[in-house]
Short mmCIF file of the C-alpha atoms (twelve columns), coordinates in Angstrom:
data_MODEL
# 
_entry.id   MODEL 
# 
loop_
_atom_site.group_PDB 
_atom_site.id 
_atom_site.type_symbol 
_atom_site.label_atom_id 
_atom_site.label_alt_id 
_atom_site.label_comp_id 
_atom_site.label_asym_id 
_atom_site.label_seq_id 
_atom_site.Cartn_x 
_atom_site.Cartn_y 
_atom_site.Cartn_z 
_atom_site.pdbx_PDB_model_num 
ATOM 1   C CA . MET A 1   2.660   1.163   8.247   1 
ATOM 2   C CA . THR A 2   2.608   0.278   11.566  1 
ATOM 3   C CA . GLN A 3   4.341   -3.139  12.939  1 
ATOM 4   C CA . ALA A 4   0.928   -4.116  14.050  1 
ATOM 5   C CA . ALA A 5   -0.665  -4.035  10.503  1 
ATOM 6   C CA . ILE A 6   2.097   -5.804  8.804   1 
ATOM 7   C CA . ASN A 7   1.726   -8.654  11.182  1 
ATOM 8   C CA . TYR A 8   -1.819  -8.704  10.805  1 
ATOM 9   C CA . GLY A 9   -1.250  -8.605  6.805   1 
ATOM 10  C CA . ARG A 10  0.881   -11.519 7.594   1 
ATOM 11  C CA . VAL A 11  -1.728  -13.386 9.717   1 
ATOM 12  C CA . LEU A 12  -4.228  -12.601 6.766   1 
ATOM 13  C CA . PHE A 13  -2.382  -13.753 3.814   1 
ATOM 14  C CA . GLU A 14  -1.770  -17.048 6.111   1 
ATOM 15  C CA . LEU A 15  -5.004  -17.980 6.809   1 
ATOM 16  C CA . SER A 16  -6.234  -18.769 3.442   1 
ATOM 17  C CA . ILE A 17  -9.101  -16.612 3.162   1 
ATOM 18  C CA . SER A 18  -9.616  -16.440 -0.637  1 
ATOM 19  C CA . GLN A 19  -8.660  -13.171 -2.031  1 
ATOM 20  C CA . THR A 20  -12.242 -12.111 -3.236  1 
ATOM 21  C CA . ALA A 21  -13.736 -12.514 0.470   1 
ATOM 22  C CA . ILE A 22  -10.845 -10.518 1.468   1 
ATOM 23  C CA . GLU A 23  -11.271 -7.513  -1.213  1 
ATOM 24  C CA . GLU A 24  -15.190 -7.380  -1.125  1 
ATOM 25  C CA . THR A 25  -14.241 -6.689  2.908   1 
ATOM 26  C CA . ALA A 26  -11.591 -4.359  1.694   1 
ATOM 27  C CA . LEU A 27  -14.254 -2.658  -0.349  1 
ATOM 28  C CA . ALA A 28  -17.191 -2.773  2.004   1 
ATOM 29  C CA . LEU A 29  -15.453 -0.756  4.510   1 
ATOM 30  C CA . LYS A 30  -13.866 1.779   2.201   1 
ATOM 31  C CA . THR A 31  -17.329 2.330   0.076   1 
ATOM 32  C CA . VAL A 32  -19.217 2.615   3.569   1 
ATOM 33  C CA . PRO A 33  -17.047 4.680   5.989   1 
ATOM 34  C CA . GLU A 34  -19.771 4.562   8.857   1 
ATOM 35  C CA . LEU A 35  -19.173 0.796   8.992   1 
ATOM 36  C CA . ASN A 36  -15.303 1.197   9.754   1 
ATOM 37  C CA . ARG A 37  -16.406 4.006   12.243  1 
ATOM 38  C CA . ALA A 38  -18.494 2.216   13.978  1 
ATOM 39  C CA . LEU A 39  -16.461 -1.033  14.036  1 
ATOM 40  C CA . SER A 40  -13.688 1.245   15.462  1 
ATOM 41  C CA . SER A 41  -15.929 3.150   17.955  1 
ATOM 42  C CA . PRO A 42  -15.195 2.796   22.065  1 
ATOM 43  C CA . ILE A 43  -19.376 3.674   22.566  1 
ATOM 44  C CA . ILE A 44  -20.416 0.503   20.571  1 
ATOM 45  C CA . SER A 45  -20.805 -2.774  22.467  1 
ATOM 46  C CA . ILE A 46  -18.520 -5.530  21.326  1 
ATOM 47  C CA . GLY A 47  -21.083 -7.904  20.651  1 
ATOM 48  C CA . SER A 48  -23.137 -5.179  18.593  1 
ATOM 49  C CA . LYS A 49  -20.253 -4.805  16.649  1 
ATOM 50  C CA . HIS A 50  -19.800 -8.983  16.391  1 
ATOM 51  C CA . LYS A 51  -23.476 -8.902  15.280  1 
ATOM 52  C CA . VAL A 52  -22.834 -6.439  12.536  1 
ATOM 53  C CA . ILE A 53  -19.882 -8.151  11.319  1 
ATOM 54  C CA . GLU A 54  -21.909 -11.376 10.961  1 
ATOM 55  C CA . ARG A 55  -24.548 -10.011 8.927   1 
ATOM 56  C CA . VAL A 56  -22.163 -7.360  6.835   1 
ATOM 57  C CA . PHE A 57  -19.218 -9.457  5.719   1 
ATOM 58  C CA . PRO A 58  -18.107 -12.828 3.934   1 
ATOM 59  C CA . GLN A 59  -18.175 -15.746 6.140   1 
ATOM 60  C CA . GLU A 60  -14.515 -15.987 5.921   1 
ATOM 61  C CA . MET A 61  -13.636 -13.109 7.492   1 
ATOM 62  C CA . ILE A 62  -16.287 -13.236 10.508  1 
ATOM 63  C CA . THR A 63  -12.992 -14.027 12.663  1 
ATOM 64  C CA . PHE A 64  -10.619 -11.850 11.683  1 
ATOM 65  C CA . LEU A 65  -12.686 -8.907  11.929  1 
ATOM 66  C CA . LYS A 66  -14.270 -10.124 15.504  1 
ATOM 67  C CA . VAL A 67  -10.202 -10.298 16.476  1 
ATOM 68  C CA . LEU A 68  -9.496  -6.830  15.276  1 
ATOM 69  C CA . VAL A 69  -12.887 -5.446  16.692  1 
ATOM 70  C CA . ASP A 70  -11.644 -7.380  20.345  1 
ATOM 71  C CA . ARG A 71  -8.397  -5.948  20.300  1 
ATOM 72  C CA . ARG A 72  -9.677  -2.333  19.407  1 
ATOM 73  C CA . ASP A 73  -7.451  -2.235  16.083  1 
ATOM 74  C CA . MET A 74  -10.248 -1.710  13.173  1 
ATOM 75  C CA . ASP A 75  -8.534  1.527   12.667  1 
ATOM 76  C CA . LEU A 76  -5.513  -0.621  11.065  1 
ATOM 77  C CA . VAL A 77  -7.353  -2.024  8.557   1 
ATOM 78  C CA . ASP A 78  -6.698  0.166   5.776   1 
ATOM 79  C CA . ASP A 79  -2.612  -0.740  6.939   1 
ATOM 80  C CA . ILE A 80  -3.623  -4.688  7.170   1 
ATOM 81  C CA . PHE A 81  -4.720  -4.727  3.513   1 
ATOM 82  C CA . LYS A 82  -1.770  -3.324  2.238   1 
ATOM 83  C CA . ALA A 83  0.259   -5.470  4.229   1 
ATOM 84  C CA . TYR A 84  -1.896  -8.147  2.723   1 
ATOM 85  C CA . ARG A 85  -1.763  -7.294  -0.835  1 
ATOM 86  C CA . THR A 86  2.170   -6.413  -0.698  1 
ATOM 87  C CA . ARG A 87  2.542   -10.180 0.764   1 
ATOM 88  C CA . ILE A 88  0.069   -11.516 -2.466  1 
ATOM 89  C CA . ALA A 89  2.464   -9.284  -4.277  1 
ATOM 90  C CA . GLU A 90  6.086   -10.753 -3.163  1 
ATOM 91  C CA . LYS A 91  4.431   -14.258 -3.487  1 
ATOM 92  C CA . GLU A 92  3.587   -13.639 -7.226  1 
ATOM 93  C CA . GLY A 93  7.238   -11.835 -7.696  1 
ATOM 94  C CA . ILE A 94  5.383   -8.377  -8.163  1 
ATOM 95  C CA . LEU A 95  7.398   -5.560  -7.117  1 
ATOM 96  C CA . ASP A 96  5.005   -2.634  -5.915  1 
ATOM 97  C CA . ALA A 97  6.794   0.864   -7.296  1 
ATOM 98  C CA . SER A 98  5.897   4.590   -7.320  1 
ATOM 99  C CA . LEU A 99  6.539   6.642   -10.344 1 
ATOM 100 C CA . TYR A 100 6.283   10.526  -9.616  1 
ATOM 101 C CA . TYR A 101 6.890   12.670  -12.832 1 
ATOM 102 C CA . VAL A 102 5.918   16.265  -14.167 1 
ATOM 103 C CA . THR A 103 4.999   15.084  -17.445 1 
ATOM 104 C CA . ASP A 104 3.166   11.895  -18.847 1 
ATOM 105 C CA . PRO A 105 6.200   9.295   -20.068 1 
ATOM 106 C CA . GLU A 106 6.041   7.710   -23.085 1 
ATOM 107 C CA . GLU A 107 5.460   4.065   -23.238 1 
ATOM 108 C CA . GLU A 108 9.030   3.201   -24.211 1 
ATOM 109 C CA . GLN A 109 10.196  4.962   -21.227 1 
ATOM 110 C CA . LEU A 110 7.914   3.269   -19.020 1 
ATOM 111 C CA . GLN A 111 8.442   -0.316  -20.369 1 
ATOM 112 C CA . GLU A 112 12.574  0.409   -19.613 1 
ATOM 113 C CA . ILE A 113 11.553  1.734   -16.104 1 
ATOM 114 C CA . LYS A 114 9.731   -1.727  -15.386 1 
ATOM 115 C CA . ALA A 115 12.667  -3.631  -17.026 1 
ATOM 116 C CA . MET A 116 15.556  -1.815  -14.782 1 
ATOM 117 C CA . LEU A 117 13.178  -2.235  -11.512 1 
ATOM 118 C CA . CYS A 118 12.666  -5.863  -12.860 1 
ATOM 119 C CA . LYS A 119 16.745  -6.386  -13.250 1 
ATOM 120 C CA . LYS A 120 17.724  -4.714  -9.869  1 
ATOM 121 C CA . TYR A 121 15.311  -6.663  -7.770  1 
ATOM 122 C CA . GLU A 122 15.107  -9.848  -9.649  1 
ATOM 123 C CA . LYS A 123 10.758  -9.492  -9.762  1 
ATOM 124 C CA . LYS A 124 8.985   -11.069 -12.592 1 
ATOM 125 C CA . ASP A 125 6.714   -8.004  -13.095 1 
ATOM 126 C CA . ILE A 126 6.364   -4.677  -11.756 1 
ATOM 127 C CA . ARG A 127 3.447   -2.884  -10.649 1 
ATOM 128 C CA . LEU A 128 3.813   1.262   -10.985 1 
ATOM 129 C CA . ARG A 129 2.084   3.537   -9.507  1 
ATOM 130 C CA . MET A 130 1.979   6.539   -11.206 1 
ATOM 131 C CA . ILE A 131 1.936   9.931   -9.641  1 
ATOM 132 C CA . LYS A 132 1.356   13.254  -11.551 1 
ATOM 133 C CA . ASP A 133 3.594   16.015  -9.624  1 
ATOM 134 C CA . PRO A 134 4.296   19.210  -10.871 1 
ATOM 135 C CA . GLY A 135 6.959   20.453  -8.003  1 
ATOM 136 C CA . LEU A 136 9.387   18.202  -9.380  1 
ATOM 137 C CA . ILE A 137 10.110  20.911  -12.026 1 
ATOM 138 C CA . GLY A 138 11.012  18.202  -15.059 1 
ATOM 139 C CA . GLY A 139 12.586  14.604  -14.322 1 
ATOM 140 C CA . PHE A 140 10.786  12.134  -12.028 1 
ATOM 141 C CA . ILE A 141 11.399  10.300  -8.884  1 
ATOM 142 C CA . ILE A 142 11.066  6.120   -8.609  1 
ATOM 143 C CA . ARG A 143 10.357  4.970   -5.275  1 
ATOM 144 C CA . VAL A 144 10.400  1.402   -3.908  1 
ATOM 145 C CA . GLY A 145 9.362   1.229   -0.558  1 
ATOM 146 C CA . ASP A 146 12.152  3.387   1.821   1 
ATOM 147 C CA . VAL A 147 14.467  3.505   -1.261  1 
ATOM 148 C CA . GLU A 148 14.250  6.592   -3.649  1 
ATOM 149 C CA . THR A 149 15.795  7.110   -6.899  1 
ATOM 150 C CA . ASP A 150 15.613  11.100  -7.673  1 
ATOM 151 C CA . TRP A 151 16.462  12.130  -11.789 1 
ATOM 152 C CA . SER A 152 14.246  15.236  -11.303 1 
ATOM 153 C CA . LEU A 153 14.954  18.706  -11.609 1 
ATOM 154 C CA . LYS A 154 14.126  19.712  -8.156  1 
ATOM 155 C CA . GLY A 155 16.027  16.979  -6.537  1 
ATOM 156 C CA . ARG A 156 19.265  18.250  -9.084  1 
ATOM 157 C CA . LEU A 157 19.120  21.820  -7.825  1 
ATOM 158 C CA . ARG A 158 18.992  20.494  -4.324  1 
ATOM 159 C CA . GLN A 159 22.194  18.750  -4.634  1 
ATOM 160 C CA . LEU A 160 23.808  21.712  -6.292  1 
ATOM 161 C CA . GLU A 161 22.895  23.646  -3.665  1 
ATOM 162 C CA . GLN A 162 24.277  21.215  -1.149  1 
ATOM 163 C CA . LYS A 163 27.595  21.333  -3.139  1 
ATOM 164 C CA . ILE A 164 27.542  24.911  -3.002  1 
ATOM 165 C CA . ILE A 165 26.618  25.393  0.837   1 
ATOM 166 C CA . ARG A 166 29.587  22.809  1.774   1 
ATOM 167 C CA . ARG A 167 32.059  24.762  -0.120  1 
# 
């Protein structure tokens, strides 16, 4: 995610636009990819893009989207919405994390992982994205932002290999 997308996400958060309007906009751009392509296209005039924005999107989002179009930053829109959602989660005390696994963890294991992350990062709740990855061989990896905790067999084998190479 670029710094520009993070900055736009912060601005979107600070504009006090309703979450409903933002999510409706994100959904429209995701479900109709041609719309995003048209708004990003250098061939289509800015005036035409503004007319499309005025007709399609919630009133609260029009000015923000026009700024993105005018600055030729519509290609950042997915990352902008991710940055916005991250801000919302931070405000609500929720941590976004990813769990990479081979076999589905049991509910008790998930609760222990969430409790450990809540304590470590001092958060109220964890939004855990589950990603199946058979390449791990066994175990799991937890990723929070840029921090990765690797308890996979693949990771353990890599560590062992590094120790052997160093000798």
